[in-house]
Every structure is written in C-alpha cells, then in structure tokens.
Amino acid sequence: MSLFRKIFGSSNDASDDDNQSEFNNIPSSFSLLPVDEKFTYNFKKNGGKFIYCEDLGEVKEQFLNILEENDWFECEAMCIEPKLFSMLDENKLQYKDVENPKFLFATCENLIAEEGSVLFSSNQIKQHKPNDLPVNIVILAKTSQIIESKSDGLRGIKKNYDKDYPNNITTIKYFEKAKDEDFLQYGSVAKNLYLLLLEDL
C-alpha cells in the first residue's frame, strides 16, 4: 500500500480536518523522516491543499471536484502547457488569450520537502512573478518529483534541460495568509494552492 494512501486514506475516506490531525505536532525525529513524509508535513503546515491520486482517472475526478467546490465552471484559466489543455477542454474552460483567469493550472519542476514549497520555472509560468499569478493555483505533480532541497531542484533542472535551460526559476511556499505578521513572509503573497499528486513510483 502506498505511503500516501496510508497517511491520507482514499480521497473519499476522510475529511481534510481528519488529515490535518496527523500532522499537528512535529515528530521528534523529523530530520530522519523519508522525503515524501517531510514534504507532506511541511506543505500542509504551509496551508496547501493536498489531494493524493493513484491514477489519471482519479486526477480528472479530483480536478472536477475542485472546479465544483470553487464554482469555476466555464470560467477563464491560465495555462501555458499543451499537455494540460485536454483537461481544460473537457471542462469547457477558456485558456487562450484570457484577461481575468480564476486560477493557474500547471505542472511544476519539483516539490521541495525541506520547506513544503513548489518549484516552478518559465516552462510553467513563463516570465510571470509569483505576485502576478492568479491567487488560486491547481498543480499536477508526480510523487517522483518530491526532492529534499532547492539545491537538489536546481541540479535536477540543470540535468533535465541540457540545452534549453529554463529561466524564471522560483518557488511558492505560502498557501494561506499568515494569522500573525511574520517577517519571513515579507514581500510574498499567499496563494490558494491545490496539489493533485499522482502516484508514479
């Protein structure tokens, strides 16, 4: 049974509140945790919404649930990756020459365990800065994209893109507005982020 299935159960089994209780306290041996558990803990601590999917059929089902939850049907979405267009077409979402997108639909370069963040490049967001992106973001990623640190991510990008090296490499880390002012978040804008995590290991 998958680690994510053990932690979160089926997407229909438990509410997000139940899942949250799994991570209320930092484990005493946190640094020794496997990279996927560390990412899951930090991502949820940052306010991200995590949806584990075993196959592409479940990804499509959960994407539809996100649209229903937010009433995003027949709206505009920001998406620059052709491999994702079919999911938008299936749900009658506009993504060409849009002026007021309700959400960004994208993949990512990696998921960073040490800080629970999502690593992007120009391949997903062109030259947009995080503050210029829609407040709502839906990310489709794979379990094999979870890595320990940003430096691992940068090495991976260098290895994966031998010649056509992407630019505008950035992370998004905060997924809900801080309750108290935190100088670490200064200059960053919180995003309402859903992660559709597809099992591929």
mmCIF file of C-alpha atoms in Angstrom:
data_model
loop_
_atom_site.group_PDB
_atom_site.id
_atom_site.type_symbol
_atom_site.label_atom_id
_atom_site.label_comp_id
_atom_site.label_asym_id
_atom_site.label_seq_id
_atom_site.Cartn_x
_atom_site.Cartn_y
_atom_site.Cartn_z
ATOM 1 C CA MET A 1 0.000 0.000 0.000
ATOM 2 C CA SER A 2 1.295 3.466 -0.864
ATOM 3 C CA LEU A 3 2.644 5.676 1.907
ATOM 4 C CA PHE A 4 0.297 8.467 0.826
ATOM 5 C CA ARG A 5 -2.698 6.107 0.876
ATOM 6 C CA LYS A 6 -1.741 5.017 4.403
ATOM 7 C CA ILE A 7 -1.416 8.605 5.610
ATOM 8 C CA PHE A 8 -4.423 10.114 3.869
ATOM 9 C CA GLY A 9 -6.628 7.128 3.018
ATOM 10 C CA SER A 10 -8.749 7.182 -0.102
ATOM 11 C CA SER A 11 -9.663 10.625 -1.428
ATOM 12 C CA ASN A 12 -13.209 9.793 -0.317
ATOM 13 C CA ASP A 13 -12.331 8.328 3.091
ATOM 14 C CA ALA A 14 -11.543 11.244 5.364
ATOM 15 C CA SER A 15 -12.058 14.948 5.584
ATOM 16 C CA ASP A 16 -9.210 17.428 5.399
ATOM 17 C CA ASP A 17 -9.692 18.139 9.128
ATOM 18 C CA ASP A 18 -9.054 14.492 9.941
ATOM 19 C CA ASN A 19 -5.920 14.509 7.798
ATOM 20 C CA GLN A 20 -4.703 17.684 9.496
ATOM 21 C CA SER A 21 -4.673 15.941 12.883
ATOM 22 C CA GLU A 22 -1.985 13.557 11.589
ATOM 23 C CA PHE A 23 0.418 16.498 11.437
ATOM 24 C CA ASN A 24 -0.438 18.675 14.408
ATOM 25 C CA ASN A 25 2.922 18.074 16.095
ATOM 26 C CA ILE A 26 6.364 17.910 14.550
ATOM 27 C CA PRO A 27 7.783 14.386 15.010
ATOM 28 C CA SER A 28 10.756 14.259 17.374
ATOM 29 C CA SER A 29 12.900 12.635 14.661
ATOM 30 C CA PHE A 30 11.673 14.931 11.870
ATOM 31 C CA SER A 31 15.026 15.132 10.081
ATOM 32 C CA LEU A 32 15.051 11.334 9.800
ATOM 33 C CA LEU A 33 11.677 11.125 8.067
ATOM 34 C CA PRO A 34 11.519 9.971 4.432
ATOM 35 C CA VAL A 35 11.469 12.860 1.963
ATOM 36 C CA ASP A 36 7.823 12.297 0.967
ATOM 37 C CA GLU A 37 6.588 12.414 4.567
ATOM 38 C CA LYS A 38 8.649 15.549 5.227
ATOM 39 C CA PHE A 39 7.173 17.271 2.161
ATOM 40 C CA THR A 40 3.632 16.302 3.131
ATOM 41 C CA TYR A 41 4.048 17.661 6.649
ATOM 42 C CA ASN A 42 5.601 20.985 5.563
ATOM 43 C CA PHE A 43 3.222 21.501 2.624
ATOM 44 C CA LYS A 44 0.135 21.066 4.806
ATOM 45 C CA LYS A 45 1.707 23.223 7.555
ATOM 46 C CA ASN A 46 2.071 25.997 4.937
ATOM 47 C CA GLY A 47 -1.655 25.761 4.189
ATOM 48 C CA GLY A 48 -1.549 23.780 0.941
ATOM 49 C CA LYS A 49 -4.443 21.518 -0.037
ATOM 50 C CA PHE A 50 -3.153 18.043 -0.775
ATOM 51 C CA ILE A 51 -5.033 15.502 -2.925
ATOM 52 C CA TYR A 52 -3.369 12.141 -3.499
ATOM 53 C CA CYS A 53 -4.359 10.315 -6.728
ATOM 54 C CA GLU A 54 -3.461 6.749 -7.694
ATOM 55 C CA ASP A 55 -4.121 7.142 -11.426
ATOM 56 C CA LEU A 56 -5.054 9.659 -14.119
ATOM 57 C CA GLY A 57 -8.753 8.828 -13.797
ATOM 58 C CA GLU A 58 -8.636 9.905 -10.165
ATOM 59 C CA VAL A 59 -6.747 13.075 -11.140
ATOM 60 C CA LYS A 60 -9.576 14.037 -13.521
ATOM 61 C CA GLU A 61 -12.211 13.233 -10.897
ATOM 62 C CA GLN A 62 -10.478 15.338 -8.241
ATOM 63 C CA PHE A 63 -9.913 18.199 -10.691
ATOM 64 C CA LEU A 64 -13.664 18.191 -11.333
ATOM 65 C CA ASN A 65 -14.275 18.289 -7.564
ATOM 66 C CA ILE A 66 -12.022 21.357 -7.264
ATOM 67 C CA LEU A 67 -13.975 23.096 -10.035
ATOM 68 C CA GLU A 68 -17.256 22.273 -8.293
ATOM 69 C CA GLU A 69 -16.008 23.389 -4.889
ATOM 70 C CA ASN A 70 -14.988 26.804 -6.241
ATOM 71 C CA ASP A 71 -17.686 27.221 -8.924
ATOM 72 C CA TRP A 72 -15.044 27.572 -11.658
ATOM 73 C CA PHE A 73 -17.077 26.047 -14.469
ATOM 74 C CA GLU A 74 -16.993 27.895 -17.813
ATOM 75 C CA CYS A 75 -14.523 30.437 -16.447
ATOM 76 C CA GLU A 76 -11.087 31.538 -17.637
ATOM 77 C CA ALA A 77 -7.946 29.714 -16.541
ATOM 78 C CA MET A 78 -4.267 30.492 -17.032
ATOM 79 C CA CYS A 79 -2.338 27.576 -18.563
ATOM 80 C CA ILE A 80 0.641 27.539 -20.932
ATOM 81 C CA GLU A 81 1.368 23.796 -21.043
ATOM 82 C CA PRO A 82 -0.209 21.978 -24.032
ATOM 83 C CA LYS A 83 -0.173 18.640 -22.184
ATOM 84 C CA LEU A 84 -2.762 20.065 -19.756
ATOM 85 C CA PHE A 85 -5.106 21.606 -22.331
ATOM 86 C CA SER A 86 -7.234 18.456 -22.701
ATOM 87 C CA MET A 87 -8.335 18.592 -19.045
ATOM 88 C CA LEU A 88 -9.386 22.207 -19.502
ATOM 89 C CA ASP A 89 -11.171 21.421 -22.774
ATOM 90 C CA GLU A 90 -13.072 18.542 -21.130
ATOM 91 C CA ASN A 91 -14.452 21.005 -18.580
ATOM 92 C CA LYS A 92 -15.171 23.846 -21.049
ATOM 93 C CA LEU A 93 -12.612 26.209 -19.529
ATOM 94 C CA GLN A 94 -11.132 29.055 -21.584
ATOM 95 C CA TYR A 95 -7.335 29.348 -21.533
ATOM 96 C CA LYS A 96 -6.424 31.166 -24.764
ATOM 97 C CA ASP A 97 -5.969 34.951 -24.651
ATOM 98 C CA VAL A 98 -7.625 35.226 -21.249
ATOM 99 C CA GLU A 99 -7.772 38.507 -19.357
ATOM 100 C CA ASN A 100 -9.125 37.547 -15.959
ATOM 101 C CA PRO A 101 -8.184 33.932 -15.101
ATOM 102 C CA LYS A 102 -9.722 32.482 -11.934
ATOM 103 C CA PHE A 103 -6.831 30.068 -11.444
ATOM 104 C CA LEU A 104 -3.497 28.847 -12.789
ATOM 105 C CA PHE A 105 -3.390 25.212 -13.917
ATOM 106 C CA ALA A 106 0.186 23.974 -14.205
ATOM 107 C CA THR A 107 2.728 21.278 -13.516
ATOM 108 C CA CYS A 108 5.941 22.109 -11.642
ATOM 109 C CA GLU A 109 9.627 21.308 -11.721
ATOM 110 C CA ASN A 110 9.763 19.781 -8.234
ATOM 111 C CA LEU A 111 8.195 19.636 -4.786
ATOM 112 C CA ILE A 112 10.683 20.732 -2.099
ATOM 113 C CA ALA A 113 10.431 18.675 1.093
ATOM 114 C CA GLU A 114 12.556 20.818 3.431
ATOM 115 C CA GLU A 115 10.164 23.772 3.156
ATOM 116 C CA GLY A 116 6.977 22.296 1.679
ATOM 117 C CA SER A 117 7.207 24.515 -1.399
ATOM 118 C CA VAL A 118 6.589 24.140 -5.131
ATOM 119 C CA LEU A 119 9.432 24.874 -7.585
ATOM 120 C CA PHE A 120 8.466 26.475 -10.911
ATOM 121 C CA SER A 121 10.318 27.679 -13.987
ATOM 122 C CA SER A 122 9.438 29.542 -17.169
ATOM 123 C CA ASN A 123 8.160 26.216 -18.539
ATOM 124 C CA GLN A 124 5.115 26.532 -16.276
ATOM 125 C CA ILE A 125 4.708 30.274 -15.663
ATOM 126 C CA LYS A 126 6.674 31.986 -18.467
ATOM 127 C CA GLN A 127 8.113 35.227 -17.095
ATOM 128 C CA HIS A 128 5.381 35.873 -14.511
ATOM 129 C CA LYS A 129 6.485 36.597 -10.979
ATOM 130 C CA PRO A 130 4.537 34.782 -8.204
ATOM 131 C CA ASN A 131 2.746 38.030 -7.274
ATOM 132 C CA ASP A 132 1.463 38.336 -10.869
ATOM 133 C CA LEU A 133 -0.105 34.853 -10.903
ATOM 134 C CA PRO A 134 -3.768 34.230 -10.010
ATOM 135 C CA VAL A 135 -4.458 33.821 -6.306
ATOM 136 C CA ASN A 136 -5.794 30.308 -6.983
ATOM 137 C CA ILE A 137 -3.426 27.640 -8.296
ATOM 138 C CA VAL A 138 -4.000 23.977 -9.180
ATOM 139 C CA ILE A 139 -0.799 21.948 -9.592
ATOM 140 C CA LEU A 140 -0.495 18.496 -11.131
ATOM 141 C CA ALA A 141 2.683 16.764 -9.920
ATOM 142 C CA LYS A 142 4.039 13.237 -9.509
ATOM 143 C CA THR A 143 5.399 11.561 -6.406
ATOM 144 C CA SER A 144 8.780 11.138 -8.152
ATOM 145 C CA GLN A 145 9.111 14.952 -8.222
ATOM 146 C CA ILE A 146 9.468 15.194 -4.432
ATOM 147 C CA ILE A 147 13.044 16.087 -3.519
ATOM 148 C CA GLU A 148 14.824 17.192 -0.362
ATOM 149 C CA SER A 149 16.028 20.733 -1.083
ATOM 150 C CA LYS A 150 16.062 23.660 -3.517
ATOM 151 C CA SER A 151 19.663 22.892 -4.418
ATOM 152 C CA ASP A 152 18.568 19.373 -5.448
ATOM 153 C CA GLY A 153 15.897 21.008 -7.604
ATOM 154 C CA LEU A 154 18.368 23.322 -9.306
ATOM 155 C CA ARG A 155 20.716 20.412 -10.012
ATOM 156 C CA GLY A 156 17.771 18.468 -11.436
ATOM 157 C CA ILE A 157 16.785 21.332 -13.732
ATOM 158 C CA LYS A 158 20.359 21.600 -14.979
ATOM 159 C CA LYS A 159 20.414 17.853 -15.679
ATOM 160 C CA ASN A 160 16.925 17.643 -17.263
ATOM 161 C CA TYR A 161 17.340 20.629 -19.578
ATOM 162 C CA ASP A 162 20.733 20.033 -21.100
ATOM 163 C CA LYS A 163 20.495 22.783 -23.742
ATOM 164 C CA ASP A 164 17.158 24.587 -23.472
ATOM 165 C CA TYR A 165 17.709 25.753 -19.894
ATOM 166 C CA PRO A 166 14.577 27.427 -18.419
ATOM 167 C CA ASN A 167 14.726 30.724 -16.601
ATOM 168 C CA ASN A 168 12.472 32.457 -14.055
ATOM 169 C CA ILE A 169 13.104 29.670 -11.538
ATOM 170 C CA THR A 170 11.107 30.399 -8.384
ATOM 171 C CA THR A 171 9.258 28.754 -5.523
ATOM 172 C CA ILE A 172 5.877 29.356 -3.959
ATOM 173 C CA LYS A 173 5.790 28.468 -0.288
ATOM 174 C CA TYR A 174 2.874 30.175 1.455
ATOM 175 C CA PHE A 175 -0.628 28.897 0.739
ATOM 176 C CA GLU A 176 -2.672 30.825 3.265
ATOM 177 C CA LYS A 177 -2.453 34.301 4.754
ATOM 178 C CA ALA A 178 -0.442 34.334 7.963
ATOM 179 C CA LYS A 179 -2.542 34.868 11.097
ATOM 180 C CA ASP A 180 0.238 36.965 12.631
ATOM 181 C CA GLU A 181 2.666 39.226 10.860
ATOM 182 C CA ASP A 182 5.751 37.196 10.016
ATOM 183 C CA PHE A 183 8.860 38.929 8.675
ATOM 184 C CA LEU A 184 9.781 35.693 6.824
ATOM 185 C CA GLN A 185 6.728 36.181 4.609
ATOM 186 C CA TYR A 186 7.502 39.821 3.844
ATOM 187 C CA GLY A 187 7.145 40.517 0.122
ATOM 188 C CA SER A 188 5.392 37.214 -0.641
ATOM 189 C CA VAL A 189 1.737 36.756 -1.497
ATOM 190 C CA ALA A 190 -0.134 33.729 -0.176
ATOM 191 C CA LYS A 191 -1.743 31.528 -2.836
ATOM 192 C CA ASN A 192 -4.741 29.230 -2.505
ATOM 193 C CA LEU A 193 -2.987 26.130 -3.827
ATOM 194 C CA TYR A 194 -4.335 22.661 -4.596
ATOM 195 C CA LEU A 195 -1.835 19.877 -5.279
ATOM 196 C CA LEU A 196 -3.036 16.903 -7.310
ATOM 197 C CA LEU A 197 -0.260 14.403 -6.555
ATOM 198 C CA LEU A 198 -0.185 11.450 -8.937
ATOM 199 C CA GLU A 199 1.478 8.240 -7.770
ATOM 200 C CA ASP A 200 4.170 7.151 -10.249
ATOM 201 C CA LEU A 201 6.568 5.190 -8.039
#
